[in-house]
Coordinates of C-alpha atoms and ligand atoms in Angstrom, one line a residue:
M28 CA 86.8 132.9 80.9
V29 CA 89.1 130.9 78.7
R30 CA 89.1 132.3 75.2
V31 CA 89.8 130.2 72.3
S32 CA 89.5 130.8 68.7
R33 CA 88.3 128.2 66.3
P34 CA 89.9 126.9 63.2
P35 CA 88.5 128.9 60.3
G36 CA 87.0 125.9 58.6
A37 CA 85.3 124.5 61.7
A38 CA 81.6 124.3 61.9
R39 CA 80.0 127.3 63.5
C40 CA 78.3 125.5 66.3
R41 CA 78.8 127.7 69.2
L42 CA 80.2 126.2 72.3
L43 CA 77.9 127.0 75.1
L44 CA 79.7 126.7 78.3
P45 CA 78.5 127.4 81.8
V46 CA 80.8 129.6 83.8
L47 CA 82.5 127.4 86.2
V48 CA 81.4 128.1 89.6
L49 CA 81.4 126.2 92.7
L50 CA 78.1 126.4 94.3
L51 CA 78.3 126.0 98.0
C52 CA 74.8 125.0 98.8
G53 CA 74.2 124.6 102.4
H54 CA 73.2 126.3 105.6
I55 CA 75.5 129.1 106.1
A56 CA 75.6 130.2 109.7
A57 CA 78.0 133.1 109.2
V58 CA 80.3 134.2 106.6
A59 CA 84.1 133.5 106.3
G60 CA 83.3 130.4 104.4
H61 CA 82.0 128.6 107.4
K62 CA 79.5 126.1 106.2
S63 CA 77.9 122.9 107.0
G64 CA 76.5 120.2 104.8
S65 CA 77.7 121.8 101.6
A66 CA 77.1 120.3 98.2
L67 CA 79.0 121.1 95.1
T68 CA 76.9 122.1 92.1
V69 CA 77.4 124.0 88.9
V70 CA 75.3 126.9 88.2
N71 CA 73.7 127.5 84.9
T72 CA 75.2 130.8 84.1
D73 CA 75.3 131.3 80.4
G74 CA 78.8 132.2 79.3
G75 CA 79.8 131.9 75.7
V76 CA 82.9 131.0 73.8
G77 CA 82.4 132.1 70.3
G78 CA 84.4 131.5 67.1
D79 CA 85.0 135.2 66.4
E80 CA 85.0 138.5 68.2
E81 CA 81.5 139.7 67.3
E82 CA 79.9 136.6 68.6
E83 CA 81.8 136.7 71.8
G84 CA 80.9 140.3 72.4
T85 CA 77.2 139.5 72.4
V86 CA 77.4 136.8 75.0
G87 CA 77.5 138.3 78.4
D88 CA 77.1 137.1 81.9
E89 CA 73.8 138.5 82.9
E90 CA 74.1 137.6 86.4
E91 CA 77.4 139.4 86.9
E92 CA 75.7 142.6 85.7
E93 CA 73.2 142.2 88.4
T94 CA 75.8 142.1 91.1
V95 CA 74.8 144.6 93.6
G96 CA 77.0 146.4 96.0
A97 CA 74.3 147.8 98.3
D98 CA 74.0 147.2 102.0
E99 CA 77.6 148.1 102.6
D100 CA 76.9 149.4 106.1
L101 CA 74.9 146.4 107.1
D102 CA 76.4 143.4 108.8
V103 CA 73.6 141.1 107.9
F104 CA 73.3 140.4 104.2
Q105 CA 69.8 140.3 102.8
P106 CA 69.7 137.7 100.0
T107 CA 67.3 138.2 97.2
E108 CA 66.3 136.0 94.3
Q109 CA 69.2 137.3 92.3
W110 CA 72.9 136.5 92.9
Q111 CA 74.6 139.3 94.7
T112 CA 78.2 139.7 95.7
L113 CA 78.9 139.2 99.4
K114 CA 81.2 141.6 101.1
P115 CA 83.8 140.3 103.6
G116 CA 82.5 140.2 107.1
Q117 CA 78.8 140.1 106.2
A118 CA 76.7 137.6 108.0
L119 CA 74.2 135.5 106.2
P120 CA 70.8 134.1 107.2
A121 CA 70.7 130.3 107.4
G122 CA 69.7 128.5 104.3
S123 CA 71.2 131.0 101.8
H124 CA 72.8 129.7 98.7
V125 CA 76.4 130.7 98.3
R126 CA 78.6 130.1 95.3
L127 CA 82.2 131.0 94.6
N128 CA 82.7 132.7 91.3
L129 CA 86.0 131.2 90.1
Q130 CA 86.5 134.2 87.7
T131 CA 86.2 136.9 90.2
G132 CA 87.1 135.0 93.4
Q133 CA 84.1 136.5 95.0
R134 CA 81.3 134.9 96.9
E135 CA 77.8 135.4 95.6
V136 CA 74.6 134.8 97.5
K137 CA 71.0 134.4 96.8
L138 CA 67.9 133.1 98.7
G139 CA 68.0 129.4 99.3
E140 CA 65.3 127.1 98.2
E141 CA 64.2 126.6 101.8
Q142 CA 63.9 130.4 102.2
L143 CA 61.8 130.6 99.1
K144 CA 59.4 127.9 100.1
Y145 CA 58.3 127.9 103.7
R146 CA 56.4 124.7 103.5
T147 CA 55.3 122.6 106.4
P148 CA 54.4 119.0 106.3
E149 CA 50.9 119.4 107.8
H150 CA 49.7 121.4 104.8
R151 CA 50.6 118.7 102.4
T152 CA 47.9 117.0 100.5
P153 CA 48.3 113.8 98.5
E154 CA 48.6 115.9 95.3
H155 CA 51.5 117.9 96.8
R156 CA 53.2 114.8 97.9
E157 CA 52.9 113.4 94.5
K158 CA 54.4 116.5 93.0
E159 CA 57.3 116.5 95.4
E160 CA 58.0 112.9 94.6
E161 CA 58.0 113.8 91.0
E162 CA 60.5 116.6 91.7
E163 CA 62.7 114.2 93.7
S164 CA 62.9 111.9 90.7
R165 CA 64.4 114.6 88.5
P166 CA 68.0 114.3 87.8
S167 CA 70.4 115.4 90.4
F168 CA 74.2 115.2 90.6
S169 CA 76.5 114.1 93.3
P170 CA 79.5 116.4 94.0
D171 CA 81.8 113.8 92.4
E172 CA 79.8 113.7 89.2
L173 CA 80.0 117.4 88.9
K174 CA 83.7 117.6 89.7
R175 CA 84.3 115.0 86.9
A176 CA 82.1 117.0 84.5
M177 CA 83.9 120.2 85.3
K178 CA 87.3 118.6 84.8
R179 CA 86.2 117.4 81.4
M180 CA 85.0 120.9 80.5
K181 CA 88.4 122.3 81.5
E182 CA 90.2 119.7 79.4
D183 CA 87.9 120.5 76.4
L184 CA 88.9 124.1 76.7
D185 CA 92.6 123.7 77.2
P186 CA 94.3 124.0 73.8
D187 CA 97.2 121.9 75.1
L188 CA 94.9 119.0 76.0
N189 CA 92.4 119.5 73.2
P190 CA 94.0 119.8 69.8
D191 CA 90.6 120.7 68.3
L192 CA 90.9 124.0 69.9
N193 CA 94.4 124.8 69.0
P194 CA 94.5 127.6 66.5
A195 CA 98.0 126.5 65.4
D196 CA 96.8 123.2 64.4
P197 CA 93.7 123.7 62.2
D198 CA 92.1 120.4 61.5
P199 CA 90.6 120.2 58.1
N200 CA 89.4 116.7 58.7
P201 CA 85.6 116.7 59.0
D202 CA 85.6 113.3 60.7
H203 CA 87.5 114.8 63.5
Q204 CA 84.8 117.4 64.0
D205 CA 82.3 114.6 64.5
S206 CA 84.3 113.1 67.2
A207 CA 84.7 116.5 68.8
A208 CA 80.9 117.0 68.6
S209 CA 80.3 113.7 70.2
R210 CA 82.6 114.7 73.0
F211 CA 80.7 117.9 73.5
R212 CA 77.3 116.4 73.7
P213 CA 77.6 115.5 77.4
L214 CA 78.2 119.2 78.0
E215 CA 75.0 120.1 76.3
E216 CA 73.1 117.6 78.3
L217 CA 74.7 118.7 81.5
K218 CA 73.7 122.3 80.7
Q219 CA 70.2 121.2 80.1
D220 CA 70.1 119.4 83.4
M221 CA 71.4 122.4 85.1
A222 CA 68.7 124.5 83.5
E223 CA 66.2 122.2 85.1
L224 CA 67.9 122.6 88.4
D225 CA 67.5 126.3 88.2
L226 CA 63.9 125.9 87.4
L227 CA 63.4 124.1 90.6
V228 CA 64.1 127.4 92.4
E229 CA 61.0 129.1 91.0
T230 CA 59.8 131.4 93.9
D231 CA 56.4 131.2 95.5
V232 CA 55.7 134.7 94.0
Q233 CA 56.4 133.4 90.5
I234 CA 54.4 130.3 91.1
M235 CA 51.4 132.3 92.3
G236 CA 51.6 134.7 89.4
R237 CA 51.5 131.7 87.1
L238 CA 48.6 130.1 88.9
L239 CA 46.5 133.3 89.0
Q240 CA 47.2 133.9 85.3
Q241 CA 46.0 130.5 84.4
L242 CA 43.0 130.8 86.7
N243 CA 42.1 134.2 85.2
G244 CA 42.3 132.9 81.7
S245 CA 39.3 131.2 79.9
A246 CA 41.3 128.3 78.7
A247 CA 41.4 126.2 81.8
T248 CA 38.9 123.5 82.4
T249 CA 37.1 123.0 85.7
E250 CA 39.4 120.2 86.6
Q251 CA 42.4 122.3 85.9
R252 CA 40.9 125.2 87.9
L253 CA 40.3 122.9 90.8
S254 CA 44.0 121.8 90.8
L255 CA 45.1 125.4 90.4
L256 CA 43.1 126.4 93.5
L257 CA 44.5 123.5 95.4
E258 CA 48.0 124.6 94.6
L259 CA 47.1 128.2 95.7
E260 CA 45.6 126.9 98.9
Y261 CA 48.9 125.2 99.7
L262 CA 50.8 128.4 99.1
V263 CA 48.7 130.9 101.0
H264 CA 49.2 129.2 104.4
Q265 CA 52.4 131.3 104.3
V266 CA 51.5 134.8 105.6
D267 CA 53.6 136.6 102.9
N268 CA 52.1 134.5 100.1
A269 CA 48.6 135.3 101.2
Q270 CA 49.4 139.0 101.1
T271 CA 51.0 138.6 97.7
L272 CA 47.8 136.9 96.5
C273 CA 45.9 140.1 97.5
S274 CA 48.4 142.5 95.9
M275 CA 48.3 140.4 92.7
G276 CA 44.5 140.9 92.5
G277 CA 43.9 137.2 93.4
L278 CA 41.3 138.0 96.0
D279 CA 38.7 139.1 93.3
L280 CA 39.4 135.9 91.4
I281 CA 38.8 133.8 94.5
L282 CA 35.6 135.7 95.4
G283 CA 34.5 135.2 91.8
G284 CA 35.1 131.5 92.3
L285 CA 32.8 131.5 95.3
N286 CA 30.1 132.8 93.1
S287 CA 30.6 130.0 90.6
S288 CA 27.8 127.9 89.4
D289 CA 30.0 124.8 89.9
F290 CA 29.9 123.8 93.6
R291 CA 33.3 122.2 93.4
L292 CA 34.8 125.6 92.4
Q293 CA 32.9 127.2 95.2
E294 CA 34.2 124.8 97.7
S295 CA 37.8 125.1 96.6
S296 CA 37.6 128.9 96.4
A297 CA 36.3 129.0 99.9
F298 CA 39.1 126.8 101.0
V299 CA 41.7 129.1 99.5
L300 CA 40.1 132.1 101.0
G301 CA 39.8 130.6 104.5
S302 CA 43.4 129.5 104.5
A303 CA 44.6 132.9 103.2
L304 CA 42.5 134.7 105.9
S305 CA 43.6 132.5 108.8
S306 CA 45.6 134.6 111.3
N307 CA 46.4 137.1 108.6
P308 CA 45.1 140.6 109.6
V309 CA 46.3 142.2 106.3
V310 CA 44.3 139.8 104.2
Q311 CA 41.3 140.1 106.6
V312 CA 41.2 143.8 106.0
K313 CA 41.6 143.5 102.2
A314 CA 38.9 140.8 102.1
V315 CA 36.4 143.0 103.9
E316 CA 37.3 145.8 101.6
S317 CA 36.6 143.6 98.6
G318 CA 33.2 142.6 99.8
A319 CA 34.1 139.1 101.0
L320 CA 31.7 139.3 104.0
Q321 CA 28.7 139.8 101.8
T322 CA 29.8 137.2 99.2
L323 CA 30.4 134.6 102.0
L324 CA 27.0 135.2 103.6
T325 CA 25.3 135.0 100.2
T326 CA 27.2 131.8 99.3
L327 CA 26.3 130.3 102.7
V328 CA 22.6 130.9 101.9
T329 CA 22.7 129.7 98.3
A330 CA 25.3 126.9 98.3
Q331 CA 23.8 123.5 98.1
P332 CA 26.0 120.6 99.3
L333 CA 26.9 120.5 103.0
H334 CA 30.6 120.2 102.4
V335 CA 30.5 123.5 100.4
K336 CA 28.8 125.2 103.3
K337 CA 31.4 123.8 105.7
K338 CA 34.2 125.3 103.7
V339 CA 32.4 128.6 103.4
L340 CA 31.8 128.6 107.1
F341 CA 35.5 128.0 107.6
A342 CA 36.3 131.1 105.5
L343 CA 33.7 133.2 107.4
A344 CA 35.2 132.2 110.8
A345 CA 38.7 133.0 109.6
L346 CA 37.5 136.4 108.3
L347 CA 35.8 137.3 111.6
R348 CA 38.5 136.0 114.0
Q349 CA 40.2 138.8 116.0
F350 CA 38.6 141.3 113.7
P351 CA 35.9 143.3 115.6
Y352 CA 35.2 145.6 112.6
A353 CA 34.2 142.6 110.5
Q354 CA 32.2 141.1 113.4
Q355 CA 30.3 144.3 113.8
H356 CA 29.4 144.3 110.1
F357 CA 28.6 140.6 110.3
V358 CA 26.1 141.2 113.1
S359 CA 24.6 144.3 111.4
H360 CA 24.2 142.5 108.0
G361 CA 22.1 139.7 109.3
G362 CA 24.9 137.2 109.7
L363 CA 23.4 135.7 112.8
Q364 CA 20.1 135.0 111.0
V365 CA 22.0 133.3 108.2
L366 CA 23.7 131.1 110.7
A367 CA 20.5 130.4 112.5
E368 CA 18.9 129.1 109.3
L369 CA 21.9 127.0 108.6
F370 CA 21.8 125.6 112.1
Q371 CA 18.1 124.6 111.7
Q372 CA 18.8 123.0 108.3
D373 CA 21.6 120.8 109.6
G374 CA 20.3 117.6 111.1
G375 CA 23.7 115.9 111.3
G376 CA 25.2 118.2 113.8
I377 CA 28.6 118.8 112.1
L378 CA 27.6 122.2 110.8
R379 CA 25.7 123.0 114.0
T380 CA 28.9 122.2 116.0
R381 CA 31.0 124.4 113.8
I382 CA 28.6 127.3 114.1
V383 CA 28.3 127.0 117.9
T384 CA 32.1 126.8 118.2
M385 CA 32.4 129.9 116.1
L386 CA 30.0 131.8 118.3
Y387 CA 31.8 130.6 121.4
D388 CA 35.1 131.8 120.0
L389 CA 33.7 135.2 119.2
I390 CA 32.2 135.6 122.6
T391 CA 35.3 134.5 124.5
E392 CA 37.6 136.5 122.3
K393 CA 35.7 139.7 123.3
E394 CA 35.7 138.7 126.9
L395 CA 39.4 138.1 126.9
M396 CA 40.0 141.5 125.4
F397 CA 38.2 143.2 128.3
Q398 CA 39.8 141.0 131.0
A399 CA 43.2 141.9 129.6
G400 CA 42.0 145.5 130.0
L401 CA 42.1 145.1 133.8
D402 CA 45.8 145.4 133.6
P403 CA 47.1 148.9 133.8
V404 CA 48.1 148.7 130.2
T405 CA 47.6 152.0 128.4
D406 CA 48.5 150.9 125.0
P407 CA 46.6 153.0 122.5
A408 CA 46.2 150.1 120.1
H409 CA 44.7 148.1 122.8
E410 CA 42.3 150.8 123.7
E411 CA 41.3 151.1 120.1
R412 CA 40.7 147.4 119.9
R413 CA 38.6 147.5 123.1
R414 CA 36.6 150.4 121.6
Q415 CA 36.0 148.3 118.4
Y416 CA 35.0 145.3 120.4
S417 CA 32.6 147.3 122.5
R418 CA 30.6 148.0 119.3
V419 CA 30.1 144.4 118.6
S420 CA 26.8 143.6 120.3
L421 CA 27.1 139.9 119.9
Q422 CA 25.6 138.8 123.2
G423 CA 22.5 141.0 122.8
E424 CA 22.0 139.9 119.2
L425 CA 22.3 136.2 120.2
G426 CA 19.6 136.7 122.9
E427 CA 17.3 138.4 120.4
K428 CA 17.9 136.2 117.4
G429 CA 16.8 132.9 119.0
W430 CA 20.2 131.4 119.8
C431 CA 19.3 130.9 123.5
S432 CA 16.9 128.1 122.4
L433 CA 18.9 126.9 119.3
V434 CA 22.2 126.1 121.0
P435 CA 20.6 123.9 123.7
Q436 CA 19.4 121.6 120.8
L437 CA 23.0 120.6 120.2
L438 CA 23.0 118.9 123.5
Q439 CA 20.8 116.2 122.0
S440 CA 23.7 115.1 119.8
S441 CA 25.1 111.7 120.6
E442 CA 28.7 112.9 120.1
H443 CA 30.6 113.9 123.2
D444 CA 32.5 116.5 121.3
H445 CA 29.3 118.2 120.1
R446 CA 27.9 118.2 123.6
E447 CA 31.1 119.7 125.0
K448 CA 31.0 122.5 122.5
A449 CA 27.4 123.1 123.2
L450 CA 28.0 123.3 127.0
R451 CA 30.9 125.7 126.5
A452 CA 28.8 128.0 124.3
L453 CA 25.8 127.8 126.6
I454 CA 28.0 128.9 129.5
A455 CA 29.5 131.7 127.5
M456 CA 26.0 132.9 126.4
A457 CA 24.5 132.7 129.9
P458 CA 24.8 136.5 130.5
A459 CA 22.4 137.1 127.7
C460 CA 20.4 133.9 127.8
S461 CA 20.0 132.7 131.4
D462 CA 16.4 134.0 131.6
Q463 CA 15.5 132.2 128.4
Y464 CA 17.3 129.0 129.5
R465 CA 14.9 128.9 132.5
L466 CA 11.9 129.1 130.1
Q467 CA 13.0 125.8 128.6
P468 CA 12.4 123.2 131.4
W469 CA 13.6 120.4 129.2
L470 CA 17.1 122.0 129.3
L471 CA 17.5 121.4 133.0
D472 CA 16.1 117.8 132.6
S473 CA 18.6 117.0 129.9
L474 CA 21.4 118.5 131.9
L475 CA 20.6 116.3 134.8
A476 CA 20.4 113.2 132.5
L477 CA 23.7 114.1 130.9
R478 CA 25.3 114.6 134.3
L479 CA 24.3 111.0 135.4
Q480 CA 25.6 109.6 132.2
Y481 CA 29.0 111.4 132.4
Q482 CA 29.3 110.6 136.1
D483 CA 29.0 107.0 135.2
L484 CA 31.7 107.3 132.5
V485 CA 34.0 109.0 135.0
H486 CA 33.4 106.2 137.5
S487 CA 34.2 103.5 135.0
E488 CA 37.3 105.4 134.0
M489 CA 38.4 105.7 137.6
I490 CA 38.1 101.9 138.0
L491 CA 40.6 101.7 135.1
G492 CA 42.9 104.1 137.0
E493 CA 42.3 107.2 134.9
E494 CA 41.8 110.6 136.5
N495 CA 41.1 114.1 135.2
S496 CA 39.6 112.6 132.1
Y497 CA 37.7 114.3 129.3
F498 CA 34.4 113.1 130.9
S499 CA 35.1 114.7 134.3
E500 CA 35.7 117.9 132.3
I501 CA 32.3 117.6 130.8
V502 CA 30.8 117.0 134.3
E503 CA 32.4 120.2 135.4
L504 CA 30.9 122.1 132.5
I505 CA 27.5 120.7 133.3
D506 CA 27.8 121.8 136.9
T507 CA 28.9 125.3 135.8
L508 CA 25.9 125.6 133.5
H509 CA 23.6 124.2 136.2
V510 CA 24.6 126.9 138.6
K511 CA 23.7 129.6 136.0
L512 CA 20.2 128.1 135.6
R513 CA 19.2 128.5 139.2
Ligands
LIG7 C1 42.5 139.0 84.9 O1 42.3 139.5 83.6 C2 41.8 140.8 83.5 C3 41.6 141.2 82.1 O2 41.9 140.2 81.2 C4 42.8 141.8 84.2 O3 42.3 143.1 84.1 C5 43.0 141.4 85.6 O4 44.0 142.2 86.2 C6 43.5 139.9 85.7 N1 43.5 139.5 87.1 C7 44.6 138.8 87.6 C8 44.5 138.5 89.0 O5 45.5 138.5 86.9
LIG8 C1 27.9 136.8 91.7 O1 26.9 136.5 90.7 C2 25.8 137.4 90.6 C3 24.9 137.0 89.5 O2 24.9 135.6 89.4 C4 26.3 138.8 90.4 O3 25.3 139.7 90.4 C5 27.4 139.2 91.5 O4 27.9 140.5 91.2 C6 28.5 138.2 91.5 N1 29.4 138.5 92.6 C7 30.7 138.4 92.5 C8 31.5 138.7 93.8 O5 31.2 138.1 91.5

């Protein structure tokens, strides 16, 4: 750091000066300075140049103190949220931020923004897009602008170039100070802008902590809570983030939201829960331990609007998927009765189709587990899973709880998709239901009618030159089910 002393009479405005560093921001494939697409930036590292020794002594470079020399034996460097010094020969994960500290000559590394935010476009909602556009409109600097700015800072600090800073030439003229102050103003502005740049690298963990805190407080309005939940939903698609949500105690908050008297909060909470649970065994276990299954079933019974029930069903399906322990509890806690009531209430068919699809998924998931067991695999974990699945008596319960006559009703829908889902489920349920199917003569009649209809559709498609269409798939499903009815 360049040390300068100030003329005794000079105003005691402290010169705040960022340590000059070159920030090589880009995707680093390996070390040795090999980089691609690097951009030059200045990092907001508070250094200070004070007018006297005491003041100088209090201003340290925090980040240098945090330089860590661990991982010496490892070839692959593990970046964290903090800047760490990179050892020669260490490889870096792509996307890490690297900067060259001009003072020490060492390279420093931390997690890149891309590594902190694993966001994929398909999870973006209009709100998120708006937010991103907002962020994009924040000030940013081109490498040239930053080079120019740094050159000016150097000049300002060089006593030869800047007479204001020359101790041998104290300047008692107050007017001169004004002109110096006006020349320093851009530095202050630059520093502020750089602080904003640093803020952009708030990690997902920090963001979630903030969101949960706001959600937990009593100050937020319903509208604000809804947007907090929406932001959380966006984050928990990432497996790690969903697990962080649990470890931060967020699960209880979300379950509390499901219990809310405001149906919009119920809906959004169910959405967050379902997204956090999807393909995330750790969260699934935590959720069951927190009583999520009971809460979801209760909400499914009590929630009023259809779209709330839809989201709750989404969360329930995500909780049960590939989780035989939860499935067993679902069956033994009357989950199938709850779904049966829901099925009967839903005239439109959307909820019916979702329920039937969910049952189909659960049946086939278990079947696949036992088919895979035909392999001479003696993996203990696999054996344990098979043992757990064998306790889920889904087929038997479906037969007893009236599903053999409920699912056929979905065939009356006018939607091809609903019918297809119904046919697949009816085939999957046949081992438990075929006797009951035969007791419903209208089922065979409607199958034959559907077959004629889809055969016609297949023919008209063949005239247009299409083969192996969706409709011929449905005809095949009808034939398969027909065989099971004989
Ligand atoms: C919510 O606040 C309560 C008490 O104010 C606290 O015990 C709890 O840990 C907080 N939960 C979260 C997720 O911050
Ligand atoms: C939901 O609310 C009811 C009372 O309205 C309460 O008894 C129950 O404990 C609450 N459940 C959760 C998970 O907050």
